[in-house]
Short mmCIF file of the C-alpha atoms (twelve columns), coordinates in Angstrom:
data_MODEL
# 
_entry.id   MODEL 
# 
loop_
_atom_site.group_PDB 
_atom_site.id 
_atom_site.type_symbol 
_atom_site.label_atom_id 
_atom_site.label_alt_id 
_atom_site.label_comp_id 
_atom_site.label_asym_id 
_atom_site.label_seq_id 
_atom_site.Cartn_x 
_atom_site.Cartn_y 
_atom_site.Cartn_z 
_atom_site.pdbx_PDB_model_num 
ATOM 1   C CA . UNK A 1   35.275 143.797 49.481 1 
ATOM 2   C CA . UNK A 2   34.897 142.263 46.030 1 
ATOM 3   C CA . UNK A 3   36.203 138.940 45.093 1 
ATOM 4   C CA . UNK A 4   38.783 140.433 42.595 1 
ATOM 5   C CA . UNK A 5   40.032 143.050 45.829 1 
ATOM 6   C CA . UNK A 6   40.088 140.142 47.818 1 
ATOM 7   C CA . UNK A 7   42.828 137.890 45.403 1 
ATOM 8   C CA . UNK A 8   44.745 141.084 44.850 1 
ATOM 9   C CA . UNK A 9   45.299 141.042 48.692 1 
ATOM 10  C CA . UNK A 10  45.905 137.324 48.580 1 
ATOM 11  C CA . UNK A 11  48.686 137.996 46.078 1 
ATOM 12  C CA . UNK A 12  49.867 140.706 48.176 1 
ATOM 13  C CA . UNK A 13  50.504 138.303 50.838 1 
ATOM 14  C CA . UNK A 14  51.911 135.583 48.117 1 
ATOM 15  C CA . UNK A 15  51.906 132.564 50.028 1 
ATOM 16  C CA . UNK A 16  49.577 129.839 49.157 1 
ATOM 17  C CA . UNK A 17  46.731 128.981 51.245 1 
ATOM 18  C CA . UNK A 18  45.946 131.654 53.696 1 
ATOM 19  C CA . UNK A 19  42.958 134.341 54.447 1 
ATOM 20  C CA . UNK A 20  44.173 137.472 54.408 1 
ATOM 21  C CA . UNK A 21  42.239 138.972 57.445 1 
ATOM 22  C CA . UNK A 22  43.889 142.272 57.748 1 
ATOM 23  C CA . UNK A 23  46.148 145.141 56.671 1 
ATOM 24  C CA . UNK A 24  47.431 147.849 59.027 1 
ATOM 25  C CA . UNK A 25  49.426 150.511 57.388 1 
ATOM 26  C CA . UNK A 26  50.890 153.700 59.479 1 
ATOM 27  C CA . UNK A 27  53.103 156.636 57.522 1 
ATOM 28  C CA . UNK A 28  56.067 155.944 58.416 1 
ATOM 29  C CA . UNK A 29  55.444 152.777 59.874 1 
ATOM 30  C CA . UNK A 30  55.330 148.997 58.821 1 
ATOM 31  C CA . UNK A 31  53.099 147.124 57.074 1 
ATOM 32  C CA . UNK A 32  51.358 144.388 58.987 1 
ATOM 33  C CA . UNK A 33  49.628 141.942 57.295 1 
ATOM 34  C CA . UNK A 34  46.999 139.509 59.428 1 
ATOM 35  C CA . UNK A 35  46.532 135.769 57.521 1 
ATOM 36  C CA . UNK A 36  45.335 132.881 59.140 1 
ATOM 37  C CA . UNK A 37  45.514 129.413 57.337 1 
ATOM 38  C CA . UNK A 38  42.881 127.617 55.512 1 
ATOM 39  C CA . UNK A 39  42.368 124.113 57.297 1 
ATOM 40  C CA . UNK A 40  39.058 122.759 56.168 1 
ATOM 41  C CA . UNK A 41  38.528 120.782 59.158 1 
ATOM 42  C CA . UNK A 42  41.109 119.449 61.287 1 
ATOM 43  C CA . UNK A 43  41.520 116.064 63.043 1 
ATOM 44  C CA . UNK A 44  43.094 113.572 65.686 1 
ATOM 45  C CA . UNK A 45  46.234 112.131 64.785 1 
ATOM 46  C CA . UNK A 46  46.238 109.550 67.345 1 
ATOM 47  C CA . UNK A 47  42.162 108.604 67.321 1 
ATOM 48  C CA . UNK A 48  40.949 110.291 64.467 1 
ATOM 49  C CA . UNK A 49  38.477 112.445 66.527 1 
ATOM 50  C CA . UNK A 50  37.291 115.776 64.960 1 
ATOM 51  C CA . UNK A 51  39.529 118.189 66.672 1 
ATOM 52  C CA . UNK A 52  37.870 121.595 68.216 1 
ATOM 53  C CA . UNK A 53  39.633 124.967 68.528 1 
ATOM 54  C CA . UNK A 54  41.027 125.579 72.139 1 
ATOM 55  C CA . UNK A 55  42.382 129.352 71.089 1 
ATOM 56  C CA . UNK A 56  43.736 131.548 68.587 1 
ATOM 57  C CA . UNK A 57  47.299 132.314 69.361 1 
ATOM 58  C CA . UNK A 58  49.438 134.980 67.144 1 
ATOM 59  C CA . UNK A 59  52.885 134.869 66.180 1 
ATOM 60  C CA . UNK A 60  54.061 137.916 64.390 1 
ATOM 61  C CA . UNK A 61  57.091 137.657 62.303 1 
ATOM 62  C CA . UNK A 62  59.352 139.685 60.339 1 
ATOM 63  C CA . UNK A 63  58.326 139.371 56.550 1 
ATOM 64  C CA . UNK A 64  59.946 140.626 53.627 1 
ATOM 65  C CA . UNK A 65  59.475 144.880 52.479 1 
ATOM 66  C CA . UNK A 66  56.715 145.828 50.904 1 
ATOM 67  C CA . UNK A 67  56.874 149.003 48.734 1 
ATOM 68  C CA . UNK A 68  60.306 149.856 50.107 1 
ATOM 69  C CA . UNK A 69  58.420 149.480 53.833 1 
ATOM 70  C CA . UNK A 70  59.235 147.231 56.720 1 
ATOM 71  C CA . UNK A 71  56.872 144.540 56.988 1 
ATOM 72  C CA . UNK A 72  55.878 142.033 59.476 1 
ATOM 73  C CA . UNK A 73  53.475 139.477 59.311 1 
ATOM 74  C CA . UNK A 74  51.041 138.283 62.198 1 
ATOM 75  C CA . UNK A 75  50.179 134.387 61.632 1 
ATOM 76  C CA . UNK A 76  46.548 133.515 63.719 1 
ATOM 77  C CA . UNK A 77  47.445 130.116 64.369 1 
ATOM 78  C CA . UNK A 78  45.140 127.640 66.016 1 
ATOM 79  C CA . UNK A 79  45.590 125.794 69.003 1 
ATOM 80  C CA . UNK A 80  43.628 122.529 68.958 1 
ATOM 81  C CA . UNK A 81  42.309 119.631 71.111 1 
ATOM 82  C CA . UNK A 82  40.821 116.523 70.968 1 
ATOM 83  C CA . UNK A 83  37.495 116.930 72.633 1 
ATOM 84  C CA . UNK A 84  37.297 112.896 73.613 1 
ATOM 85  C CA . UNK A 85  38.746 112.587 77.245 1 
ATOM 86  C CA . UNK A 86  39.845 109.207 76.965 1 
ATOM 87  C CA . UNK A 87  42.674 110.467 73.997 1 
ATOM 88  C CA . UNK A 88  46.172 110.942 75.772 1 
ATOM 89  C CA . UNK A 89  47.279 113.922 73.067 1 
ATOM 90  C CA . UNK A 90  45.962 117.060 74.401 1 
ATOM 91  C CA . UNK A 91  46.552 120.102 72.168 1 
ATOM 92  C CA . UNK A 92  48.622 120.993 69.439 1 
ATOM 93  C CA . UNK A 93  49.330 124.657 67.534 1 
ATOM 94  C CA . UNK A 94  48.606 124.626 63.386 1 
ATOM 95  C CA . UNK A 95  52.135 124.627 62.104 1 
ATOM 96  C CA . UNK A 96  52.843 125.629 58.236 1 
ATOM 97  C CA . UNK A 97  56.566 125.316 57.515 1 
ATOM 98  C CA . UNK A 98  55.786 127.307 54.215 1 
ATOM 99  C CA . UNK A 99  54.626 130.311 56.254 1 
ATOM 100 C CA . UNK A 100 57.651 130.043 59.352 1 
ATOM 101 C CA . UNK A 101 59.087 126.727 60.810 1 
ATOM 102 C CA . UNK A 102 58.300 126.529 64.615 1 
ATOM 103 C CA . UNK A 103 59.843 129.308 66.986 1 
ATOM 104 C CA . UNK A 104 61.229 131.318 64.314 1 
ATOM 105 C CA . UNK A 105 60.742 135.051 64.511 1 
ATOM 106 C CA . UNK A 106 60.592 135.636 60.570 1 
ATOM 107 C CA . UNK A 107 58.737 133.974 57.899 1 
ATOM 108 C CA . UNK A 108 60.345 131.104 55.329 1 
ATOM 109 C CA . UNK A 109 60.275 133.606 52.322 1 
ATOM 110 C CA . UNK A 110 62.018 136.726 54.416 1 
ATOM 111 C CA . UNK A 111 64.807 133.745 55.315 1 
ATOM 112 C CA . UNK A 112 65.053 132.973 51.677 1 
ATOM 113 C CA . UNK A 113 65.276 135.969 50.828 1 
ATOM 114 C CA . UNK A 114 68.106 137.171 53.316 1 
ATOM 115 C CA . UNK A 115 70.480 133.688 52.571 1 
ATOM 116 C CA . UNK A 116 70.229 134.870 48.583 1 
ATOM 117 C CA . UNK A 117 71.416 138.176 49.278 1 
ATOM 118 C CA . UNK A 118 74.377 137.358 52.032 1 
ATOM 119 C CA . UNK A 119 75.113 134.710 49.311 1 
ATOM 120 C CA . UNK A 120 74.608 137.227 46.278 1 
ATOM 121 C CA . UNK A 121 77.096 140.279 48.121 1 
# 
């Protein structure tokens, strides 16, 4: 895919930030739309340690309609740990509150998005 294809999906998606990995589109069906975040390299909060990736969890979540279509919007999030055994944190999920604040099942623009209408009608 060319580089101009490739920021026409990114606006597609419209939040800042992300990789657009994938688009699934069914007739009749939703659109789901596969981003993961762009974290150039992420660290320790407690020792500073560069952190390593434990998994890749997804969260899907209702987004807003695209094209008059349902849409829903599957974050691959990254579970982290800190790979020196002496560091009391453990792990820790990527969280992005721009994208869906934790244990939310829809994303911050779809919640927007409904608030302005129930306020609007």
């Amino acid at each position: 895919m060319g580089v101009d294809a490739t920021r026409a999906l990114e606006l597609f998606v419209g939040l800042p930030d992300v990789v657009l990995l994938d688009v699934e589109y069914s007739p009749g069906g939703p659109f789901v739309v596969h981003v993961e975040g762009v974290t150039s390299r992420a660290l320790c909060e407690r020792c500073g340690v560069a952190a390593r990736v434990k998994d890749r969890p997804t969260v899907s979540l209702v987004d807003l309609p695209n094209y008059g279509r349902a849409s829903r919007l599957v974050w691959h999030k990254r579970r982290f740990c800190c790979p020196d055994r002496a560091c009391p944190t453990g792990s820790w999920t990527e969280q992005d509150p721009r994208i869906a604040a934790p244990r939310l099942a829809m994303t911050d623009r779809a919640g927007r998005w409904i608030t302005e209408q129930v306020g609007r009608y």
